[in-house]
C-alpha cells in the first residue's frame, strides 16, 4: 500500500543535445530553475514525543497539530531542518512506518528495509514523509543519522547525535540516513 504524505508533481530536469558550451549553459540554467522551484517548496520537519515514549516525525503542519491536540504528543527541541514535499532531481523519498506494539515510528530511505519491516508484520507503512537530497550535490546541507533504542528510533543531526550517544544510555547509532536542507529556501 502506498499513501503519499505530501502532494505534488515531480520536478524534472531535461536538456536536449547541442553544442557542449551552449548545452552546459542551458543545463546550468535548468538546474538553477529546478533548484529554485524545489527550494520554494521546502517544509520543516518536526519530531514529537509520543505518550508511549516513541518518536514521531512529520513535515505536515496539520499532522503536527493533530498529534498535539488529539494524542497529547509534544514537540521536541531536536534540531531538524527541511525536506521537499515533492520529488526532485537527486532527491530520495523517506518512508515512515509505525511500530504496531506502541506509538513508535521509524524513518527509512531504503525500499528494501521498508518492505522487510512491513513483511515482518510488526510495522505499518504510513507513506512518504518527504523527499531528501541524496547527496550534497543534490543540495543536502545537513547529514541526518538514525539511532535506535529498544523499539524506539530517532533522527538527529551530527552534533545532536553525539549528545544523545554520550548523555542518553541505550541508544545505538544505525548510521547516516539522509541529508536535509538547512534553510527553507
Coordinates of N, CA, C and O in Angstrom, one line a residue:
X1 N 0.9 -1.2 0.0 CA 0.0 0.0 0.0 C 0.9 1.2 0.0 O 1.8 1.3 0.8
X2 N 0.6 2.2 -0.9 CA 1.4 3.4 -1.0 C 0.5 4.6 -0.8 O -0.5 4.7 -1.5
X3 N 0.7 5.4 0.3 CA -0.1 6.5 0.5 C 0.9 7.7 0.8 O 1.5 7.8 1.8
X4 N 1.0 8.6 -0.2 CA 2.0 9.7 0.0 C 1.5 10.7 1.1 O 0.3 10.9 1.2
X5 N 2.4 11.2 1.9 CA 2.0 12.1 2.9 C 2.0 13.5 2.4 O 1.5 14.4 3.0
X6 N 2.6 13.7 1.2 CA 2.7 15.1 0.6 C 2.1 15.0 -0.8 O 2.0 13.9 -1.4
X7 N 1.7 16.1 -1.4 CA 1.2 16.1 -2.7 C 2.1 16.9 -3.6 O 2.8 17.7 -3.2
X8 N 2.0 16.6 -4.9 CA 2.8 17.4 -5.9 C 3.3 16.6 -7.0 O 3.2 15.4 -7.0
X9 N 3.8 17.2 -8.0 CA 4.3 16.6 -9.2 C 5.8 16.6 -9.1 O 6.4 17.5 -8.4
X10 N 6.5 15.7 -9.7 CA 7.9 15.7 -9.7 C 8.5 16.8 -10.5 O 8.0 17.2 -11.5
X11 N 9.6 17.4 -10.0 CA 10.3 18.4 -10.7 C 11.3 17.7 -11.6 O 12.1 16.9 -11.1
X12 N 11.3 17.9 -12.8 CA 12.2 17.2 -13.7 C 13.1 18.2 -14.4 O 12.8 19.3 -14.7
X13 N 14.3 17.7 -14.7 CA 15.2 18.4 -15.5 C 15.4 17.7 -16.8 O 15.5 16.5 -16.9
X14 N 15.4 18.5 -17.8 CA 15.6 17.9 -19.1 C 16.5 18.8 -20.0 O 16.6 20.0 -19.7
X15 N 17.2 18.3 -20.9 CA 18.0 19.1 -21.8 C 18.1 18.3 -23.1 O 18.1 17.1 -23.1
X16 N 18.3 19.1 -24.2 CA 18.4 18.4 -25.5 C 19.9 18.5 -25.8 O 20.7 19.3 -25.3
X17 N 20.3 17.6 -26.8 CA 21.7 17.6 -27.2 C 22.0 18.9 -28.0 O 21.2 19.4 -28.7
X18 N 23.2 19.3 -27.9 CA 23.6 20.5 -28.6 C 25.1 20.7 -28.5 O 25.9 19.9 -28.0
X19 N 25.6 21.9 -28.8 CA 27.0 22.3 -28.7 C 27.3 22.2 -27.2 O 26.6 22.7 -26.4
X20 N 28.5 21.7 -26.9 CA 28.9 21.5 -25.5 C 28.8 22.8 -24.6 O 28.2 22.7 -23.5
X21 N 29.3 23.9 -25.1 CA 29.3 25.1 -24.3 C 27.9 25.6 -24.1 O 27.5 26.0 -23.0
X22 N 27.1 25.6 -25.2 CA 25.7 26.0 -25.1 C 24.9 25.1 -24.2 O 24.1 25.6 -23.4
X23 N 25.2 23.8 -24.3 CA 24.5 22.8 -23.5 C 24.8 23.0 -22.0 O 23.9 22.9 -21.2
X24 N 26.1 23.3 -21.7 CA 26.5 23.5 -20.3 C 25.7 24.7 -19.7 O 25.3 24.6 -18.6
X25 N 25.6 25.7 -20.5 CA 24.9 26.9 -20.0 C 23.4 26.6 -19.8 O 22.8 27.0 -18.9
X26 N 22.8 25.9 -20.8 CA 21.4 25.5 -20.7 C 21.2 24.6 -19.5 O 20.2 24.8 -18.7
X27 N 22.1 23.6 -19.3 CA 22.0 22.7 -18.1 C 22.1 23.5 -16.8 O 21.3 23.3 -15.9
X28 N 23.0 24.4 -16.7 CA 23.2 25.2 -15.5 C 21.9 26.0 -15.2 O 21.4 26.1 -14.1
X29 N 21.3 26.6 -16.3 CA 20.1 27.4 -16.1 C 18.9 26.5 -15.7 O 18.1 26.9 -14.8
X30 N 18.8 25.4 -16.3 CA 17.7 24.4 -16.0 C 17.8 24.0 -14.6 O 16.9 23.9 -13.8
X31 N 19.1 23.6 -14.1 CA 19.2 23.1 -12.8 C 19.0 24.2 -11.8 O 18.4 24.0 -10.7
X32 N 19.4 25.4 -12.1 CA 19.2 26.6 -11.2 C 17.7 26.8 -11.1 O 17.2 27.0 -10.0
X33 N 16.9 26.7 -12.2 CA 15.5 26.9 -12.1 C 14.8 25.8 -11.3 O 13.9 26.1 -10.5
X34 N 15.2 24.6 -11.5 CA 14.6 23.5 -10.8 C 15.0 23.6 -9.3 O 14.1 23.3 -8.5
X35 N 16.2 23.9 -9.0 CA 16.6 24.0 -7.6 C 15.8 25.1 -6.9 O 15.4 25.0 -5.8
X36 N 15.5 26.2 -7.6 CA 14.7 27.3 -7.1 C 13.3 26.8 -6.8 O 12.7 27.1 -5.8
X37 N 12.7 26.0 -7.8 CA 11.4 25.5 -7.6 C 11.3 24.6 -6.4 O 10.4 24.7 -5.6
X38 N 12.3 23.7 -6.2 CA 12.3 22.8 -5.1 C 12.5 23.6 -3.8 O 11.9 23.4 -2.8
X39 N 13.4 24.6 -3.8 CA 13.7 25.4 -2.6 C 12.5 26.1 -2.2 O 12.3 26.2 -1.0
X40 N 11.7 26.6 -3.1 CA 10.5 27.3 -2.7 C 9.4 26.4 -2.0 O 8.5 26.9 -1.3
X41 N 9.6 25.1 -2.1 CA 8.6 24.2 -1.6 C 9.1 23.4 -0.4 O 8.5 22.5 0.0
X42 N 10.2 23.8 0.2 CA 10.7 23.1 1.4 C 9.8 23.2 2.6 O 9.1 24.3 2.8
X43 N 9.7 22.2 3.4 CA 8.9 22.1 4.5 C 9.7 21.7 5.8 O 10.6 20.9 5.6
X44 N 9.4 22.2 6.9 CA 10.1 21.9 8.2 C 9.7 20.5 8.6 O 8.6 20.1 8.5
X45 N 10.7 19.8 9.2 CA 10.5 18.5 9.8 C 10.4 18.7 11.3 O 11.2 19.4 11.9
X46 N 9.4 18.0 11.9 CA 9.2 18.1 13.3 C 9.4 16.7 13.9 O 8.9 15.7 13.4
X47 N 9.9 16.7 15.1 CA 10.0 15.5 15.9 C 9.1 15.7 17.1 O 9.2 16.7 17.8
X48 N 8.2 14.7 17.4 CA 7.3 14.7 18.5 C 7.5 13.5 19.4 O 7.8 12.4 18.8
X49 N 7.3 13.7 20.6 CA 7.4 12.5 21.6 C 6.0 12.0 21.8 O 5.1 12.8 22.2
X50 N 5.8 10.7 21.6 CA 4.5 10.1 21.8 C 4.3 9.8 23.3 O 5.3 9.8 24.1
X51 N 3.1 9.5 23.7 CA 2.8 9.1 25.1 C 3.5 7.8 25.5 O 3.7 7.5 26.6
X52 N 3.8 7.0 24.4 CA 4.4 5.7 24.7 C 6.0 5.8 24.7 O 6.7 4.8 24.9
X53 N 6.5 7.1 24.6 CA 7.9 7.3 24.6 C 8.6 7.1 23.3 O 9.8 7.1 23.2
X54 N 7.8 6.9 22.3 CA 8.4 6.8 20.9 C 8.5 8.1 20.3 O 8.1 9.2 20.9
X55 N 9.1 8.2 19.1 CA 9.3 9.4 18.4 C 8.5 9.4 17.1 O 8.5 8.3 16.4
X56 N 7.9 10.5 16.7 CA 7.1 10.6 15.5 C 7.6 11.8 14.7 O 7.9 12.8 15.3
X57 N 7.7 11.6 13.4 CA 8.2 12.6 12.5 C 7.2 13.0 11.5 O 6.5 12.1 10.9
X58 N 7.1 14.3 11.3 CA 6.2 14.8 10.3 C 6.7 16.1 9.7 O 7.4 16.8 10.3
X59 N 6.3 16.3 8.4 CA 6.6 17.6 7.8 C 5.3 18.3 7.4 O 5.3 19.2 6.6
X60 N 4.2 17.8 8.1 CA 2.9 18.4 7.8 C 2.4 19.2 9.1 O 2.4 18.6 10.2
X61 N 2.1 20.4 8.9 CA 1.6 21.2 10.0 C 0.3 20.6 10.5 O 0.1 20.6 11.7
X62 N -0.6 20.1 9.7 CA -1.8 19.5 10.1 C -1.6 18.2 10.9 O -2.3 18.0 11.9
X63 N -0.7 17.4 10.5 CA -0.3 16.2 11.2 C 0.3 16.6 12.6 O -0.1 16.0 13.6
X64 N 1.1 17.6 12.6 CA 1.7 18.0 13.9 C 0.6 18.5 14.8 O 0.6 18.1 16.0
X65 N -0.3 19.3 14.3 CA -1.4 19.9 15.1 C -2.3 18.8 15.7 O -2.6 18.8 16.9
X66 N -2.6 17.8 14.8 CA -3.4 16.7 15.3 C -2.7 15.8 16.3 O -3.3 15.3 17.3
X67 N -1.4 15.6 16.1 CA -0.7 14.8 17.1 C -0.7 15.5 18.5 O -0.8 14.8 19.5
X68 N -0.6 16.8 18.5 CA -0.6 17.6 19.7 C -2.0 17.6 20.4 O -2.1 17.3 21.5
X69 N -3.0 18.0 19.6 CA -4.3 18.2 20.1 C -5.1 16.9 20.4 O -5.8 16.8 21.3
X70 N -5.0 15.9 19.5 CA -5.7 14.7 19.6 C -5.1 13.6 20.4 O -5.7 12.8 21.1
X71 N -3.7 13.6 20.4 CA -3.0 12.5 21.0 C -2.2 13.0 22.3 O -1.7 12.1 23.0
X72 N -2.0 14.3 22.4 CA -1.3 14.8 23.6 C 0.2 14.6 23.4 O 1.0 14.7 24.4
X73 N 0.7 14.5 22.2 CA 2.2 14.3 22.0 C 2.8 15.7 22.0 O 2.1 16.8 21.8
X74 N 4.1 15.8 22.3 CA 4.8 17.0 22.5 C 5.9 17.2 21.4 O 6.6 16.2 21.1
X75 N 6.1 18.4 21.0 CA 7.2 18.7 20.0 C 8.5 18.8 20.8 O 8.5 19.4 21.9
X76 N 9.5 18.1 20.3 CA 10.8 18.1 21.0 C 11.6 19.3 20.5 O 11.2 20.0 19.5
X77 N 12.7 19.5 21.1 CA 13.7 20.6 20.7 C 14.8 20.1 19.8 O 15.7 20.7 19.5
X78 N 14.6 18.8 19.3 CA 15.6 18.2 18.4 C 15.8 19.1 17.2 O 14.8 19.4 16.5
X79 N 17.0 19.5 16.9 CA 17.2 20.3 15.7 C 17.1 19.5 14.4 O 18.0 18.7 14.1
X80 N 16.0 19.7 13.7 CA 15.9 19.1 12.3 C 15.6 20.3 11.4 O 15.1 21.3 11.8
X81 N 15.7 20.0 10.1 CA 15.6 21.1 9.2 C 14.5 20.9 8.1 O 13.3 20.8 8.5
X82 N 14.8 20.9 6.9 CA 13.8 21.0 5.8 C 13.9 19.9 4.8 O 15.0 19.4 4.5
X83 N 12.8 19.4 4.3 CA 12.6 18.5 3.2 C 11.8 19.1 2.1 O 11.1 20.1 2.3
X84 N 11.8 18.4 1.0 CA 10.8 18.8 -0.1 C 9.6 18.0 0.0 O 9.7 16.7 0.2
X85 N 8.4 18.5 -0.2 CA 7.2 17.7 -0.2 C 7.0 17.0 -1.5 O 6.1 16.1 -1.6
X86 N 7.8 17.3 -2.5 CA 7.7 16.7 -3.8 C 9.0 16.1 -4.3 O 10.1 16.6 -3.9
X87 N 8.9 15.1 -5.2 CA 10.2 14.6 -5.7 C 11.0 15.6 -6.5 O 10.4 16.6 -7.1
X88 N 12.3 15.5 -6.6 CA 13.1 16.4 -7.3 C 14.4 15.6 -7.8 O 14.7 14.6 -7.2
X89 N 15.1 16.1 -8.7 CA 16.3 15.5 -9.3 C 17.3 15.4 -8.2 O 17.7 16.4 -7.6
X90 N 17.8 14.2 -7.9 CA 18.8 14.0 -6.9 C 18.2 13.7 -5.5 O 18.9 13.5 -4.5
X91 N 16.9 13.8 -5.4 CA 16.2 13.5 -4.1 C 15.8 12.1 -4.0 O 15.8 11.3 -4.9
X92 N 15.6 11.7 -2.7 CA 15.1 10.3 -2.4 C 14.0 10.4 -1.4 O 14.0 11.2 -0.5
X93 N 13.0 9.5 -1.6 CA 11.8 9.5 -0.6 C 12.3 9.0 0.7 O 13.1 8.1 0.8
X94 N 11.6 9.5 1.8 CA 11.8 9.0 3.1 C 10.5 8.3 3.5 O 9.5 9.0 3.5
X95 N 10.5 7.1 3.9 CA 9.4 6.3 4.3 C 9.2 6.3 5.8 O 10.1 6.0 6.5
X96 N 7.9 6.6 6.2 CA 7.6 6.5 7.6 C 6.7 5.3 7.9 O 5.8 5.0 7.2
X97 N 7.2 4.5 8.9 CA 6.4 3.3 9.4 C 6.2 3.4 10.8 O 7.0 3.9 11.6
X98 N 5.0 2.8 11.3 CA 4.6 2.8 12.7 C 4.8 1.4 13.2 O 4.4 0.4 12.6
X99 N 5.5 1.3 14.3 CA 5.7 0.0 15.0 C 4.3 -0.3 15.7 O 3.8 0.6 16.4
X100 N 3.8 -1.5 15.4 CA 2.4 -1.8 15.9 C 2.3 -2.1 17.4 O 1.2 -2.1 17.9
X101 N 3.4 -2.3 18.1 CA 3.4 -2.6 19.5 C 3.1 -1.4 20.4 O 2.6 -1.5 21.5
X102 N 3.5 -0.2 19.9 CA 3.3 1.1 20.5 C 3.5 2.2 19.6 O 3.9 2.0 18.4
X103 N 3.1 3.4 20.0 CA 3.3 4.6 19.1 C 4.8 5.0 19.0 O 5.2 5.8 19.7
X104 N 5.5 4.3 18.1 CA 6.9 4.5 17.9 C 7.0 4.4 16.4 O 6.5 3.4 15.7
X105 N 7.8 5.3 15.8 CA 7.9 5.4 14.3 C 9.3 5.3 13.9 O 10.3 5.7 14.6
X106 N 9.5 4.7 12.7 CA 10.9 4.6 12.1 C 10.8 5.2 10.7 O 9.8 5.1 10.0
X107 N 11.9 5.9 10.4 CA 12.0 6.5 9.1 C 13.2 5.8 8.4 O 14.2 5.6 9.0
X108 N 12.9 5.5 7.1 CA 14.0 4.9 6.3 C 14.0 5.4 4.9 O 12.9 5.9 4.4
X109 N 15.1 5.4 4.3 CA 15.2 5.8 2.9 C 15.3 4.6 2.0 O 15.4 4.7 0.7
X110 N 15.3 3.4 2.5 CA 15.5 2.2 1.8 C 14.2 1.5 1.5 O 13.5 1.1 2.5
X111 N 13.9 1.2 0.3 CA 12.8 0.4 -0.1 C 12.9 -1.0 0.4 O 11.9 -1.6 0.9
X112 N 14.1 -1.6 0.4 CA 14.3 -2.9 0.9 C 14.0 -3.0 2.4 O 13.3 -3.9 2.8
X113 N 14.5 -2.0 3.2 CA 14.2 -2.0 4.6 C 12.7 -1.8 4.9 O 12.1 -2.5 5.7
X114 N 12.1 -0.9 4.1 CA 10.7 -0.7 4.3 C 9.9 -2.0 4.1 O 9.0 -2.3 4.9
X115 N 10.2 -2.7 3.0 CA 9.5 -3.9 2.6 C 9.7 -5.0 3.7 O 8.8 -5.7 4.1
X116 N 11.0 -5.1 4.2 CA 11.3 -6.1 5.2 C 10.5 -5.8 6.5 O 10.0 -6.7 7.1
X117 N 10.5 -4.5 6.9 CA 9.8 -4.2 8.1 C 8.3 -4.5 8.0 O 7.6 -5.0 8.9
X118 N 7.7 -4.1 6.8 CA 6.3 -4.4 6.6 C 6.0 -5.9 6.6 O 5.0 -6.4 7.2
X119 N 6.8 -6.7 5.9 CA 6.6 -8.1 5.8 C 6.8 -8.8 7.2 O 6.3 -9.9 7.4
X120 N 7.4 -8.2 8.1 CA 7.6 -8.8 9.5 C 6.3 -8.8 10.2 O 6.1 -9.6 11.2
X121 N 5.3 -8.0 9.8 CA 4.0 -8.0 10.5 C 4.0 -7.1 11.7 O 3.0 -6.9 12.4
X122 N 5.2 -6.4 12.0 CA 5.3 -5.6 13.2 C 5.2 -4.1 12.9 O 5.2 -3.3 13.8
X123 N 5.1 -3.7 11.6 CA 5.1 -2.3 11.2 C 4.0 -2.1 10.1 O 3.7 -3.0 9.3
X124 N 3.5 -0.9 10.2 CA 2.5 -0.4 9.2 C 3.1 0.7 8.5 O 3.6 1.7 9.1
X125 N 3.1 0.6 7.1 CA 3.7 1.7 6.3 C 2.7 2.9 6.3 O 1.5 2.7 6.0
X126 N 3.1 4.1 6.6 CA 2.3 5.2 6.6 C 2.5 6.2 5.4 O 1.7 7.1 5.3
X127 N 3.5 6.0 4.6 CA 3.7 6.8 3.4 C 5.0 7.5 3.4 O 5.9 7.3 4.2
X128 N 5.1 8.5 2.5 CA 6.3 9.2 2.3 C 6.3 10.5 3.2 O 5.4 11.3 3.1
X129 N 7.3 10.6 4.0 CA 7.5 11.8 4.9 C 7.8 13.0 4.1 O 7.4 14.1 4.4
X130 N 8.7 12.8 3.1 CA 9.1 13.9 2.3 C 10.3 13.4 1.4 O 10.6 12.2 1.4
X131 N 10.9 14.3 0.7 CA 12.0 13.9 -0.2 C 13.2 14.7 0.2 O 13.2 15.9 0.4
X132 N 14.3 13.9 0.4 CA 15.6 14.5 0.9 C 16.6 14.5 -0.1 O 16.6 13.6 -1.0
X133 N 17.5 15.4 -0.1 CA 18.7 15.4 -1.0 C 19.5 14.1 -0.8 O 19.8 13.7 0.4
X134 N 19.8 13.4 -1.8 CA 20.5 12.1 -1.7 C 22.0 12.3 -1.5 O 22.7 11.4 -1.2
X135 N 22.4 13.6 -1.7 CA 23.9 13.9 -1.5 C 24.0 15.4 -1.3 O 23.1 16.2 -1.5
X136 N 25.2 15.8 -1.1 CA 25.5 17.3 -1.1 C 25.3 17.9 -2.5 O 24.9 19.0 -2.6
X137 N 25.6 17.1 -3.5 CA 25.5 17.6 -4.9 C 24.0 17.9 -5.2 O 23.7 18.7 -6.0
X138 N 23.1 17.2 -4.5 CA 21.7 17.4 -4.7 C 21.1 18.5 -3.8 O 19.9 18.7 -3.8
X139 N 22.0 19.2 -3.1 CA 21.5 20.3 -2.3 C 21.5 20.0 -0.8 O 21.2 20.9 0.0
X140 N 22.0 18.8 -0.4 CA 22.0 18.5 1.0 C 23.0 19.3 1.8 O 24.2 19.2 1.4
X141 N 22.6 19.9 2.8 CA 23.5 20.7 3.7 C 23.8 20.0 5.0 O 24.8 20.3 5.6
X142 N 22.9 19.2 5.5 CA 23.0 18.7 6.8 C 22.8 17.1 6.8 O 21.7 16.7 6.3
X143 N 23.7 16.4 7.3 CA 23.6 14.9 7.3 C 22.8 14.6 8.5 O 23.0 15.1 9.6
X144 N 21.8 13.6 8.3 CA 20.9 13.2 9.4 C 21.2 11.7 9.6 O 21.3 10.9 8.7
X145 N 21.3 11.3 10.9 CA 21.5 10.0 11.3 C 20.3 9.4 12.0 O 19.5 10.1 12.5
X146 N 20.3 8.0 12.0 CA 19.2 7.3 12.7 C 19.8 6.6 13.9 O 20.9 6.0 13.7
X147 N 19.2 6.6 15.0 CA 19.6 5.9 16.2 C 18.4 5.0 16.7 O 17.3 5.3 16.3
X148 N 18.7 4.0 17.4 CA 17.7 3.1 17.9 C 17.9 2.7 19.4 O 19.1 2.7 19.8
X149 N 16.8 2.4 20.1 CA 16.9 2.0 21.5 C 15.7 1.3 21.9 O 14.7 1.8 22.2
X150 N 15.7 -0.1 21.8 CA 14.7 -0.9 22.3 C 13.3 -0.5 21.8 O 12.4 -0.2 22.6
X151 N 13.1 -0.5 20.5 CA 11.8 -0.2 19.9 C 11.5 1.3 19.8 O 10.3 1.7 19.6
X152 N 12.5 2.1 19.9 CA 12.4 3.5 19.6 C 13.4 3.9 18.6 O 14.5 3.4 18.6
X153 N 13.1 4.8 17.7 CA 14.0 5.3 16.7 C 14.0 6.8 16.7 O 13.0 7.4 16.9
X154 N 15.2 7.4 16.5 CA 15.3 8.8 16.5 C 16.1 9.2 15.2 O 17.0 8.5 14.8
X155 N 15.9 10.4 14.8 CA 16.7 11.1 13.8 C 17.4 12.2 14.5 O 16.9 12.9 15.3
X156 N 18.7 12.4 14.0 CA 19.4 13.5 14.7 C 20.5 14.0 13.7 O 21.1 13.2 13.0
X157 N 20.8 15.3 13.8 CA 21.9 15.9 13.0 C 23.2 15.5 13.8 O 23.1 15.0 15.0
X158 N 24.3 15.7 13.3 CA 25.6 15.2 13.9 C 25.8 15.6 15.3 O 26.1 14.8 16.2
X159 N 25.7 16.9 15.6 CA 26.0 17.3 17.0 C 25.0 16.8 18.0 O 25.4 16.3 19.1
X160 N 23.8 16.7 17.6 CA 22.7 16.1 18.5 C 22.9 14.6 18.6 O 22.7 14.1 19.7
X161 N 23.3 14.0 17.5 CA 23.5 12.5 17.6 C 24.6 12.2 18.6 O 24.5 11.3 19.5
X162 N 25.7 13.0 18.6 CA 26.8 12.8 19.5 C 26.4 13.0 20.9 O 26.7 12.3 21.8
X163 N 25.5 14.0 21.2 CA 25.0 14.3 22.5 C 24.1 13.2 23.0 O 24.2 12.8 24.2
X164 N 23.3 12.6 22.2 CA 22.4 11.5 22.5 C 23.3 10.3 22.9 O 23.0 9.7 24.0
X165 N 24.3 10.0 22.1 CA 25.1 8.8 22.4 C 25.9 9.0 23.7 O 26.1 8.0 24.3
X166 N 26.3 10.2 24.0 CA 27.1 10.4 25.2 C 26.2 10.5 26.5 O 26.5 10.0 27.5
X167 N 25.1 11.2 26.3 CA 24.2 11.5 27.5 C 23.0 10.7 27.7 O 22.4 10.8 28.8
X168 N 22.6 9.9 26.8 CA 21.4 9.1 26.9 C 21.7 7.6 26.7 O 21.7 7.2 25.6
X169 N 21.9 6.9 27.8 CA 22.3 5.5 27.7 C 21.3 4.6 26.9 O 20.1 4.9 27.0
X170 N 21.8 3.7 26.2 CA 21.0 2.7 25.5 C 20.8 3.0 24.0 O 20.4 2.1 23.3
X171 N 21.1 4.2 23.6 CA 20.9 4.5 22.2 C 22.1 4.0 21.4 O 23.3 4.1 21.8
X172 N 21.8 3.4 20.2 CA 22.8 2.9 19.3 C 22.7 3.6 17.9 O 21.6 3.9 17.5
X173 N 23.8 3.9 17.3 CA 23.9 4.5 16.0 C 23.6 3.5 14.9 O 24.3 2.5 14.8
X174 N 22.5 3.8 14.1 CA 22.2 2.9 13.0 C 23.0 3.4 11.8 O 23.2 2.6 10.8
X175 N 23.4 4.6 11.7 CA 24.2 5.2 10.6 C 23.6 6.4 10.0 O 22.5 6.8 10.4
X176 N 24.3 7.0 9.0 CA 23.7 8.1 8.3 C 22.5 7.6 7.5 O 22.5 6.5 6.9
X177 N 21.4 8.5 7.4 CA 20.2 8.1 6.7 C 20.0 9.0 5.5 O 19.6 8.5 4.5
X178 N 20.1 10.3 5.6 CA 19.9 11.2 4.5 C 20.5 12.5 4.8 O 21.0 12.8 5.9
X179 N 20.3 13.4 3.9 CA 20.6 14.8 4.0 C 19.4 15.7 4.1 O 18.3 15.2 3.7
X180 N 19.5 16.8 4.7 CA 18.4 17.8 4.7 C 18.9 19.1 4.2 O 20.1 19.4 4.1
X181 N 17.9 20.0 3.9 CA 18.2 21.4 3.5 C 18.3 22.2 4.8 O 17.4 22.0 5.7
X182 N 19.3 23.0 5.0 CA 19.5 23.8 6.2 C 18.4 24.9 6.3 O 18.0 25.3 7.3
X183 N 18.1 25.5 5.1 CA 17.2 26.6 5.1 C 15.9 26.3 4.3 O 15.9 25.4 3.5
X184 N 14.9 27.1 4.6 CA 13.6 26.9 4.0 C 13.7 27.2 2.5 O 12.9 26.7 1.7
X185 N 14.6 28.0 2.1 CA 14.7 28.3 0.7 C 14.2 29.6 0.3 O 13.5 30.3 -0.1

